Short mmCIF file of C-alpha atoms and ligand atoms in Angstrom, two decimals:
data_model
loop_
_atom_site.label_atom_id
_atom_site.label_comp_id
_atom_site.label_asym_id
_atom_site.label_seq_id
_atom_site.Cartn_x
_atom_site.Cartn_y
_atom_site.Cartn_z
CA MET A 1 0.00 0.00 0.00
CA ASN A 2 1.12 3.59 -0.56
CA ILE A 3 1.31 5.30 2.78
CA ALA A 4 2.06 8.91 3.71
CA VAL A 5 3.12 9.58 7.28
CA ILE A 6 2.75 13.26 8.14
CA GLY A 7 5.12 14.29 10.92
CA THR A 8 8.52 12.61 11.20
CA GLY A 9 9.04 12.84 14.95
CA TYR A 10 9.35 9.96 17.41
CA VAL A 11 6.05 8.39 16.37
CA GLY A 12 6.08 9.29 12.66
CA LEU A 13 9.59 8.01 12.00
CA VAL A 14 9.03 4.73 13.79
CA THR A 15 5.66 4.29 12.04
CA SER A 16 7.27 5.00 8.65
CA ALA A 17 10.18 2.65 9.20
CA CYS A 18 8.01 -0.18 10.54
CA PHE A 19 5.39 -0.01 7.77
CA ALA A 20 8.24 -0.01 5.24
CA LYS A 21 9.67 -3.08 6.98
CA LEU A 22 6.23 -4.71 6.64
CA GLY A 23 6.57 -4.25 2.88
CA HIS A 24 4.58 -1.08 2.23
CA THR A 25 5.81 1.95 0.30
CA VAL A 26 6.05 4.86 2.69
CA VAL A 27 6.74 8.55 2.31
CA GLY A 28 7.51 10.44 5.51
CA ALA A 29 6.59 14.12 5.25
CA ASP A 30 7.36 16.96 7.62
CA ASN A 31 7.03 20.73 7.42
CA ASP A 32 10.40 21.11 9.17
CA PRO A 33 12.84 21.11 6.22
CA SER A 34 15.87 20.70 8.47
CA LYS A 35 14.54 17.32 9.66
CA ILE A 36 13.93 16.19 6.10
CA GLU A 37 17.39 17.34 4.97
CA LYS A 38 18.94 15.23 7.71
CA LEU A 39 16.79 12.22 6.88
CA LYS A 40 17.68 12.46 3.21
CA LYS A 41 21.33 12.22 4.28
CA LEU A 42 20.32 9.22 6.41
CA GLN A 43 21.05 11.13 9.61
CA MET A 44 18.49 10.67 12.37
CA PRO A 45 16.89 13.82 13.85
CA ILE A 46 16.14 11.85 17.04
CA TYR A 47 17.81 9.09 19.02
CA GLU A 48 15.85 5.86 19.04
CA PRO A 49 17.67 2.51 19.27
CA GLY A 50 17.57 0.57 15.97
CA LEU A 51 15.84 3.33 14.00
CA GLU A 52 18.82 4.37 11.89
CA GLU A 53 19.53 0.81 10.78
CA LEU A 54 15.86 0.17 9.94
CA ILE A 55 15.54 3.36 7.92
CA LYS A 56 18.80 2.74 6.04
CA GLU A 57 17.72 -0.80 5.18
CA ASN A 58 14.36 0.34 3.83
CA VAL A 59 15.78 3.29 1.90
CA LYS A 60 18.12 0.79 0.24
CA HIS A 61 15.14 -1.32 -0.81
CA GLY A 62 13.27 1.73 -2.08
CA ARG A 63 10.43 1.31 0.40
CA ILE A 64 10.84 4.61 2.23
CA SER A 65 11.49 8.20 1.19
CA PHE A 66 11.23 11.60 2.87
CA THR A 67 9.89 14.95 1.72
CA SER A 68 9.15 18.40 3.06
CA ASN A 69 6.49 18.74 0.37
CA VAL A 70 3.53 17.53 2.41
CA SER A 71 1.09 18.16 -0.47
CA GLU A 72 3.04 15.81 -2.76
CA ALA A 73 3.06 13.11 -0.10
CA VAL A 74 -0.73 13.43 0.27
CA LYS A 75 -1.35 13.31 -3.49
CA LYS A 76 0.57 10.13 -4.11
CA SER A 77 -0.74 8.12 -1.16
CA SER A 78 -4.11 6.56 -0.48
CA ILE A 79 -3.43 6.02 3.21
CA ILE A 80 -2.40 9.01 5.30
CA PHE A 81 -1.24 8.78 8.90
CA ILE A 82 -1.31 12.00 10.91
CA CYS A 83 1.60 11.85 13.38
CA VAL A 84 2.08 15.54 14.18
CA GLY A 85 2.59 16.90 17.67
CA THR A 86 -0.34 17.74 19.96
CA PRO A 87 1.41 19.81 22.65
CA PRO A 88 -0.35 21.22 25.70
CA LEU A 89 -1.96 24.66 25.68
CA SER A 90 -1.67 26.91 28.72
CA ASP A 91 -5.14 25.81 29.90
CA GLY A 92 -4.10 22.13 29.83
CA GLY A 93 -6.01 21.27 26.64
CA ALA A 94 -4.29 19.78 23.59
CA ASP A 95 -3.12 22.15 20.86
CA LEU A 96 -4.70 20.64 17.76
CA SER A 97 -3.57 23.33 15.34
CA ALA A 98 -1.10 21.01 13.56
CA VAL A 99 -3.80 18.32 13.20
CA GLU A 100 -6.22 20.88 11.77
CA LYS A 101 -3.60 22.23 9.38
CA VAL A 102 -2.88 18.76 8.03
CA ALA A 103 -6.60 17.97 7.72
CA ARG A 104 -7.14 21.14 5.65
CA LEU A 105 -4.16 20.43 3.48
CA ILE A 106 -5.40 16.88 2.81
CA ALA A 107 -8.83 18.30 1.92
CA GLU A 108 -7.32 20.80 -0.50
CA GLU A 109 -4.99 18.32 -2.20
CA MET A 110 -7.02 15.13 -2.50
CA THR A 111 -8.46 14.12 -5.82
CA ASP A 112 -9.07 10.44 -5.13
CA TYR A 113 -10.07 8.24 -2.16
CA LYS A 114 -8.02 8.73 1.00
CA LEU A 115 -8.10 6.98 4.33
CA VAL A 116 -6.99 9.59 6.86
CA ILE A 117 -5.80 7.95 10.07
CA ASP A 118 -5.04 9.89 13.19
CA LYS A 119 -2.13 8.35 15.12
CA SER A 120 -1.34 11.45 17.17
CA THR A 121 -2.79 11.41 20.69
CA VAL A 122 -5.91 13.55 20.51
CA PRO A 123 -8.96 14.34 22.62
CA VAL A 124 -12.22 12.57 21.92
CA HIS A 125 -14.14 14.10 18.98
CA THR A 126 -10.98 15.04 17.07
CA GLY A 127 -11.81 12.46 14.38
CA ALA A 128 -15.23 14.03 13.97
CA TRP A 129 -13.58 17.44 13.55
CA VAL A 130 -11.08 16.09 11.02
CA LYS A 131 -13.98 14.64 9.04
CA LYS A 132 -15.92 17.90 9.19
CA THR A 133 -12.81 19.85 8.14
CA ILE A 134 -12.19 17.64 5.11
CA LEU A 135 -15.87 17.82 4.10
CA THR A 136 -15.72 21.61 4.35
CA TYR A 137 -12.52 22.21 2.39
CA ASN A 138 -12.59 19.46 -0.24
CA LYS A 139 -14.32 21.24 -3.09
CA GLN A 140 -14.40 18.14 -5.34
CA LYS A 141 -16.33 16.12 -2.77
CA VAL A 142 -13.99 13.15 -3.11
CA ASP A 143 -14.77 9.98 -1.15
CA PHE A 144 -12.71 9.55 2.02
CA ASP A 145 -12.70 7.95 5.46
CA VAL A 146 -11.32 9.09 8.77
CA ALA A 147 -10.01 6.62 11.35
CA SER A 148 -8.33 6.65 14.72
CA ASN A 149 -5.34 4.40 15.41
CA PRO A 150 -3.64 5.59 18.58
CA GLU A 151 -0.01 4.67 19.12
CA PHE A 152 1.21 3.03 22.33
CA LEU A 153 4.94 2.74 21.61
CA ARG A 154 7.46 3.75 24.27
CA GLU A 155 10.50 5.80 23.36
CA GLY A 156 13.62 3.70 23.81
CA THR A 157 11.86 0.47 22.72
CA ALA A 158 9.69 2.05 20.03
CA ILE A 159 10.47 -0.31 17.16
CA TYR A 160 9.94 -3.42 19.25
CA ASP A 161 6.71 -1.94 20.64
CA PHE A 162 5.38 -1.07 17.18
CA MET A 163 6.10 -4.55 15.86
CA ASN A 164 4.99 -6.38 19.04
CA PRO A 165 2.17 -4.34 20.52
CA ASP A 166 -0.06 -5.56 23.34
CA ARG A 167 -2.97 -4.57 21.12
CA ILE A 168 -3.77 -2.51 18.06
CA VAL A 169 -6.68 -0.13 18.50
CA ILE A 170 -8.64 0.78 15.41
CA GLY A 171 -11.45 3.33 15.52
CA VAL A 172 -13.57 3.43 12.37
CA ASP A 173 -16.99 4.38 11.10
CA SER A 174 -16.93 2.46 7.81
CA GLU A 175 -16.32 -1.15 6.74
CA LYS A 176 -13.89 0.08 4.07
CA ALA A 177 -11.68 1.85 6.62
CA LYS A 178 -11.81 -1.19 8.88
CA SER A 179 -10.75 -3.63 6.17
CA ILE A 180 -7.89 -1.38 4.96
CA LEU A 181 -6.54 -1.00 8.49
CA LEU A 182 -6.84 -4.72 9.26
CA GLU A 183 -5.02 -5.50 6.00
CA LEU A 184 -2.31 -2.96 6.83
CA TYR A 185 -1.63 -4.60 10.19
CA LYS A 186 -2.24 -8.21 9.10
CA ASP A 187 1.38 -9.28 9.63
CA ILE A 188 1.50 -7.96 13.16
CA ASP A 189 0.45 -10.67 15.55
CA ALA A 190 -1.62 -8.76 18.10
CA VAL A 191 -5.21 -8.47 19.24
CA LYS A 192 -7.04 -5.89 17.16
CA VAL A 193 -9.60 -3.90 19.10
CA VAL A 194 -11.98 -2.46 16.54
CA THR A 195 -14.32 0.22 17.78
CA ASP A 196 -15.89 3.55 16.87
CA ILE A 197 -13.67 6.61 16.57
CA ASN A 198 -14.69 8.34 19.84
CA THR A 199 -14.03 5.17 21.83
CA SER A 200 -10.66 4.63 20.19
CA GLU A 201 -9.59 8.19 21.02
CA LEU A 202 -10.65 7.69 24.62
CA ILE A 203 -8.78 4.37 24.90
CA LYS A 204 -5.50 6.23 24.40
CA HIS A 205 -6.18 8.96 26.96
CA ALA A 206 -7.58 6.44 29.42
CA SER A 207 -4.54 4.13 29.05
CA ASN A 208 -1.94 6.84 29.52
CA SER A 209 -3.81 8.41 32.41
CA PHE A 210 -4.17 5.04 34.10
CA LEU A 211 -0.42 4.39 33.84
CA ALA A 212 0.33 7.88 35.15
CA MET A 213 -2.06 7.16 38.02
CA LYS A 214 -0.07 4.01 38.88
CA ILE A 215 3.12 6.05 39.01
CA SER A 216 1.57 8.73 41.20
CA PHE A 217 0.14 6.02 43.43
CA VAL A 218 3.53 4.44 44.03
CA ASN A 219 5.12 7.86 44.51
CA ALA A 220 2.52 8.74 47.15
CA LEU A 221 3.28 5.37 48.71
CA SER A 222 6.99 6.25 48.79
CA ARG A 223 6.14 9.25 50.95
CA ILE A 224 4.21 7.08 53.39
CA CYS A 225 7.04 4.52 53.41
CA GLU A 226 9.56 7.13 54.47
CA LYS A 227 7.34 8.12 57.37
CA ALA A 228 6.57 4.50 58.31
CA ASN A 229 10.14 3.21 57.82
CA ALA A 230 9.07 0.70 55.15
CA ASP A 231 10.43 -0.20 51.71
CA VAL A 232 8.41 0.94 48.67
CA THR A 233 10.29 -1.38 46.30
CA LYS A 234 9.26 -4.41 48.36
CA ILE A 235 5.69 -3.14 48.54
CA ALA A 236 5.70 -2.80 44.74
CA GLU A 237 6.98 -6.36 44.49
CA GLY A 238 4.34 -7.60 46.91
CA MET A 239 1.61 -5.79 45.04
CA GLY A 240 2.97 -6.61 41.61
CA TYR A 241 2.59 -10.37 41.94
CA ASP A 242 -1.15 -9.78 42.08
CA LYS A 243 -2.17 -10.30 38.45
CA ARG A 244 -4.93 -7.76 38.83
CA ILE A 245 -2.31 -5.10 39.64
CA GLY A 246 0.93 -6.11 37.84
CA ARG A 247 4.46 -4.95 38.65
CA ALA A 248 4.91 -2.48 35.75
CA PHE A 249 4.79 1.26 36.46
CA LEU A 250 5.23 0.75 40.19
CA ASN A 251 8.71 2.24 40.51
CA ALA A 252 8.88 5.18 42.87
CA GLY A 253 11.02 8.02 41.53
CA PRO A 254 11.07 11.68 40.61
CA GLY A 255 7.64 11.64 38.95
CA PHE A 256 6.45 10.88 35.42
CA GLY A 257 7.49 12.97 32.46
CA GLY A 258 8.00 12.86 28.71
CA PHE A 259 5.87 14.03 25.82
CA CYS A 260 2.95 11.75 26.72
CA PHE A 261 1.87 11.33 30.34
CA PRO A 262 1.94 14.94 31.60
CA LYS A 263 0.21 16.42 28.57
CA ASP A 264 -2.20 13.52 28.11
CA VAL A 265 -3.30 13.61 31.75
CA SER A 266 -3.92 17.34 31.58
CA ALA A 267 -5.67 17.04 28.19
CA PHE A 268 -7.92 14.32 29.61
CA ILE A 269 -8.80 16.47 32.63
CA HIS A 270 -9.52 19.33 30.24
CA ILE A 271 -11.72 17.34 27.87
CA ALA A 272 -13.60 15.73 30.77
CA ASP A 273 -14.24 19.20 32.13
CA LYS A 274 -15.56 20.35 28.75
CA LEU A 275 -17.83 17.31 28.66
CA GLY A 276 -19.15 18.24 32.12
CA TYR A 277 -17.20 15.86 34.36
CA ASP A 278 -14.79 17.03 37.04
CA PHE A 279 -12.01 14.41 36.84
CA HIS A 280 -10.71 15.09 40.38
CA LEU A 281 -8.97 11.70 40.50
CA LEU A 282 -6.66 12.76 37.67
CA LYS A 283 -6.17 16.21 39.18
CA SER A 284 -4.71 14.45 42.21
CA VAL A 285 -2.46 12.40 39.93
CA GLU A 286 -1.06 15.65 38.53
CA LYS A 287 -0.67 17.23 41.96
CA THR A 288 1.11 14.16 43.36
CA ASN A 289 3.46 14.26 40.38
CA ASP A 290 4.35 17.91 40.95
CA GLU A 291 4.88 17.24 44.65
CA GLN A 292 7.23 14.37 43.90
CA LYS A 293 9.62 16.69 42.05
CA GLU A 294 9.56 19.08 45.03
CA PHE A 295 10.19 16.05 47.27
CA ILE A 296 13.43 15.26 45.41
CA VAL A 297 14.55 18.89 45.67
CA LYS A 298 13.86 18.70 49.42
CA LYS A 299 15.97 15.55 49.65
CA VAL A 300 18.92 17.43 48.18
CA GLU A 301 18.28 20.19 50.68
CA GLU A 302 18.17 17.68 53.54
CA ALA A 303 21.48 16.22 52.40
CA LEU A 304 23.30 19.51 51.87
CA TRP A 305 21.53 21.92 54.26
CA VAL A 306 22.20 25.29 52.56
CA LEU A 307 21.82 24.96 48.80
CA ASN A 308 23.04 28.38 47.73
CA GLY A 309 26.61 28.11 46.47
CA LYS A 310 26.69 24.30 46.34
CA THR A 311 27.74 22.27 43.30
CA LEU A 312 25.91 19.15 42.20
CA ALA A 313 26.94 16.37 39.85
CA VAL A 314 23.79 15.31 37.99
CA LEU A 315 23.45 12.03 36.13
CA GLY A 316 20.50 11.90 33.74
CA LEU A 317 18.45 14.58 32.01
CA ALA A 318 16.22 12.53 29.69
CA PHE A 319 12.80 11.68 31.12
CA LYS A 320 13.76 7.99 30.98
CA PRO A 321 16.64 5.86 29.70
CA ASN A 322 17.36 5.05 26.05
CA THR A 323 16.01 8.29 24.67
CA ASP A 324 17.30 11.81 24.02
CA ASP A 325 13.86 13.22 24.85
CA ILE A 326 13.84 15.89 27.57
CA ARG A 327 10.29 17.13 27.00
CA PHE A 328 8.57 17.46 30.41
CA SER A 329 11.45 15.52 31.93
CA PRO A 330 11.29 15.61 35.75
CA ALA A 331 15.11 15.76 35.69
CA MET A 332 14.99 19.06 33.80
CA ASP A 333 12.42 20.51 36.24
CA ILE A 334 14.40 19.40 39.29
CA VAL A 335 17.67 20.83 37.95
CA THR A 336 15.90 24.11 37.11
CA GLU A 337 14.47 24.32 40.63
CA LEU A 338 17.85 23.59 42.23
CA MET A 339 19.48 26.27 40.09
CA LYS A 340 16.87 28.77 41.31
CA LYS A 341 18.07 27.93 44.82
CA GLY A 342 21.65 28.84 43.90
CA VAL A 343 23.05 25.39 43.03
CA SER A 344 25.64 25.03 40.26
CA VAL A 345 25.19 21.90 38.17
CA ASN A 346 27.53 19.73 36.18
CA ALA A 347 25.47 17.19 34.25
CA TYR A 348 25.90 14.15 32.06
CA ASP A 349 23.37 12.19 30.02
CA PRO A 350 24.36 9.58 27.41
CA GLU A 351 21.97 10.91 24.73
CA ALA A 352 20.00 13.94 25.92
CA MET A 353 22.70 16.58 26.36
CA GLU A 354 22.34 18.15 22.92
CA ASN A 355 18.63 18.73 23.57
CA ALA A 356 19.26 19.85 27.16
CA LYS A 357 21.85 22.42 26.07
CA ARG A 358 19.15 24.29 24.16
CA VAL A 359 17.08 24.67 27.35
CA LEU A 360 19.53 24.63 30.27
CA LYS A 361 22.21 27.00 29.10
CA ASP A 362 23.70 27.88 32.49
CA ILE A 363 25.00 24.52 33.56
CA GLU A 364 28.21 22.63 32.83
CA TYR A 365 28.04 19.46 30.74
CA SER A 366 30.52 16.60 30.95
CA GLU A 367 31.39 13.95 28.41
CA GLU A 368 31.25 11.06 30.85
CA PRO A 369 29.68 10.40 34.31
CA TYR A 370 32.77 10.76 36.52
CA ALA A 371 33.77 14.11 35.04
CA THR A 372 30.64 15.66 36.59
CA MET A 373 31.72 14.66 40.10
CA SER A 374 35.12 16.18 40.60
CA GLY A 375 34.78 18.70 43.44
CA ALA A 376 30.96 18.46 43.60
CA ASP A 377 29.20 18.57 46.97
CA ALA A 378 26.95 15.62 46.08
CA LEU A 379 25.81 13.35 43.28
CA LEU A 380 22.18 13.43 42.17
CA ILE A 381 20.91 10.57 39.97
CA LEU A 382 17.78 11.51 38.02
CA THR A 383 17.46 9.03 35.12
CA ASP A 384 17.84 5.26 35.35
CA TRP A 385 20.22 4.73 32.44
CA GLU A 386 21.92 1.31 32.59
CA ASP A 387 25.35 3.08 32.73
CA PHE A 388 24.45 4.65 36.09
CA LYS A 389 23.65 1.36 37.81
CA ASN A 390 27.22 0.14 38.18
CA LEU A 391 29.29 3.18 39.08
CA ASP A 392 32.72 2.63 40.62
CA LEU A 393 31.72 3.79 44.10
CA LYS A 394 35.28 4.16 45.34
CA LYS A 395 35.99 6.48 42.46
CA VAL A 396 32.75 8.42 43.10
CA SER A 397 33.65 8.83 46.76
CA GLY A 398 37.13 10.03 45.85
CA LEU A 399 35.87 12.61 43.39
CA LEU A 400 33.08 14.16 45.48
CA LYS A 401 33.89 16.63 48.27
CA ALA A 402 31.98 14.30 50.59
CA PRO A 403 30.37 10.90 49.84
CA VAL A 404 26.77 12.10 49.40
CA ILE A 405 24.39 10.58 46.85
CA ILE A 406 20.75 11.45 46.28
CA ASP A 407 19.34 8.69 44.11
CA ALA A 408 15.91 9.56 42.72
CA ARG A 409 15.73 6.20 40.88
CA ASN A 410 16.57 3.72 43.67
CA LEU A 411 19.48 2.25 41.71
CA TYR A 412 21.57 1.17 44.72
CA ASP A 413 21.05 -0.86 47.88
CA PRO A 414 20.78 1.58 50.84
CA LYS A 415 22.43 -0.90 53.23
CA LYS A 416 25.44 -1.43 50.99
CA MET A 417 25.75 2.30 50.40
CA LYS A 418 25.80 2.92 54.14
CA GLU A 419 28.46 0.24 54.59
CA ALA A 420 30.49 1.92 51.82
CA GLY A 421 30.41 5.14 53.84
CA PHE A 422 27.90 7.09 51.78
CA THR A 423 25.21 9.42 52.96
CA TYR A 424 22.67 7.89 50.61
CA LYS A 425 19.16 9.20 50.10
CA SER A 426 16.80 7.26 47.86
CA VAL A 427 13.01 7.25 47.43
CA GLY A 428 10.70 5.49 49.87
CA ARG A 429 13.21 3.09 51.41
CA PRO A 430 14.47 2.83 54.99
CA MET A 431 17.79 4.63 55.42
P1 NAD B 1 7.33 15.09 17.64
O1 NAD B 1 7.28 16.49 18.08
O2 NAD B 1 8.58 14.30 17.84
O3 NAD B 1 6.97 14.99 16.09
C1 NAD B 1 5.95 15.72 15.48
C2 NAD B 1 6.42 16.09 14.08
O4 NAD B 1 5.34 16.70 13.38
C3 NAD B 1 7.56 17.11 14.07
O5 NAD B 1 8.65 16.61 13.32
C4 NAD B 1 6.95 18.35 13.42
O6 NAD B 1 7.87 19.09 12.65
C5 NAD B 1 5.87 17.72 12.55
N1 NAD B 1 4.79 18.63 12.18
C6 NAD B 1 4.13 19.53 12.97
N2 NAD B 1 3.20 20.18 12.25
C7 NAD B 1 3.27 19.69 10.98
C8 NAD B 1 2.55 19.94 9.79
N3 NAD B 1 1.58 20.85 9.76
N4 NAD B 1 2.89 19.26 8.68
C9 NAD B 1 3.87 18.33 8.70
N5 NAD B 1 4.58 18.03 9.81
C10 NAD B 1 4.27 18.70 10.93
O7 NAD B 1 6.12 14.35 18.36
P2 NAD B 1 5.98 12.79 18.70
O8 NAD B 1 6.64 12.50 20.00
O9 NAD B 1 6.30 11.98 17.51
O10 NAD B 1 4.41 12.73 18.99
C11 NAD B 1 3.47 12.84 17.94
C12 NAD B 1 2.11 12.48 18.48
O11 NAD B 1 2.12 11.10 18.90
C13 NAD B 1 1.67 13.27 19.70
O12 NAD B 1 0.29 13.46 19.66
C14 NAD B 1 2.05 12.36 20.84
O13 NAD B 1 1.27 12.59 21.99
C15 NAD B 1 1.77 11.00 20.27
N6 NAD B 1 2.52 9.91 20.86
C16 NAD B 1 3.83 10.10 21.19
C17 NAD B 1 4.55 9.05 21.74
C18 NAD B 1 5.98 9.23 22.14
O14 NAD B 1 6.49 8.39 22.88
N7 NAD B 1 6.66 10.27 21.70
C19 NAD B 1 3.94 7.79 21.91
C20 NAD B 1 2.61 7.63 21.53
C21 NAD B 1 1.91 8.70 21.01
#
């Protein structure tokens, strides 16, 4: 099938590469010419494990190409995936201006049947608006369908997730759209949940909000554990064996972040409000998440007393490991807050430093973990990259002014750290 993927970000690029791998002919289109220039030179605009190899392989076989001419991509494809960003507005709602722009462009350019599939995360009723927009601006009254196909991939394991999803959700209002989408995904062995478009859109917001709720739950639990002298990681284990609960997303830490959970939770609260329901449960999820970042800042304060004038070595800026994505990263918020309190920061992240440098201009960056530590008053671990789990603790102790570690990801055993002479503060575990 001839597929156009509009938006070549984290979701669009992975979608393009994976559909090409499945044997379809794909054109990835983006209105950011710098991204397309890079892609044409086979340079990746983002870091995602395995993506570069997959794109190179499919370019070689002629199954994938890239263009900044979005109109051309629309004209030559019968299936169009919308994968543009839906960032948060100041009132918490989703900014759908890119989705609308693409819908209008499709309407203006199409001269034959198109199936327009929204893969971006959008509030319920967006599909209906896309349909209305195309009906309004397509003068030739060409036949088309709109569908919803939310994406559940996780950055860092995006290709695996796309090819091995827990389920594929398809929201349609015509048999034609349903059969095209089922054909498109026929080689992916996963349950296909076929529903109407509104329901499909809500499945995505409900799923992300539920996962965010699990994280806020365990973070709230970490606060209770510290007061009760109990171990949140053991509680998570004890809870996680219960099949009704599951162990995933029960790691206490600095709060959830990234380009999905924070904005999707606030968009869901916003849309519920517009529909006449006060989603106070999710408001608490948001509040708990904000408090957890403050909680980590307080831990640094507890370890160092006066913050003004202190220097911190920071490991991790990405919102999670195996990505360069710093959007809504709790690490970025925590570092910003500490800087406001007069702390100087020397940071290292394996992949996210280029992105971080554009936002956090007043900190030092190091090329490897240990270089951040020399002469620092303490080490603060904010992202659970594999590289940070096996630090040479003797070396760390020798480099820091005093052996103080604040570990927001619970990477080390508190007992062993104490034995090794560290003042070690982690999240929700007995000291
Ligand atoms: P992104 O910012 O990385 O990519 C969006 C791309 O769309 C950018 O390259 C941008 O230049 C392009 N774009 C914007 N307006 C355009 C237009 N009018 N025409 C052509 N291109 C345009 O975003 P992302 O992380 O890939 O997320 C995209 C959507 O997928 C969002 O709704 C997001 O919530 C959702 N989503 C993201 C993830 C994730 O892990 N990142 C996972 C599932 C769903």
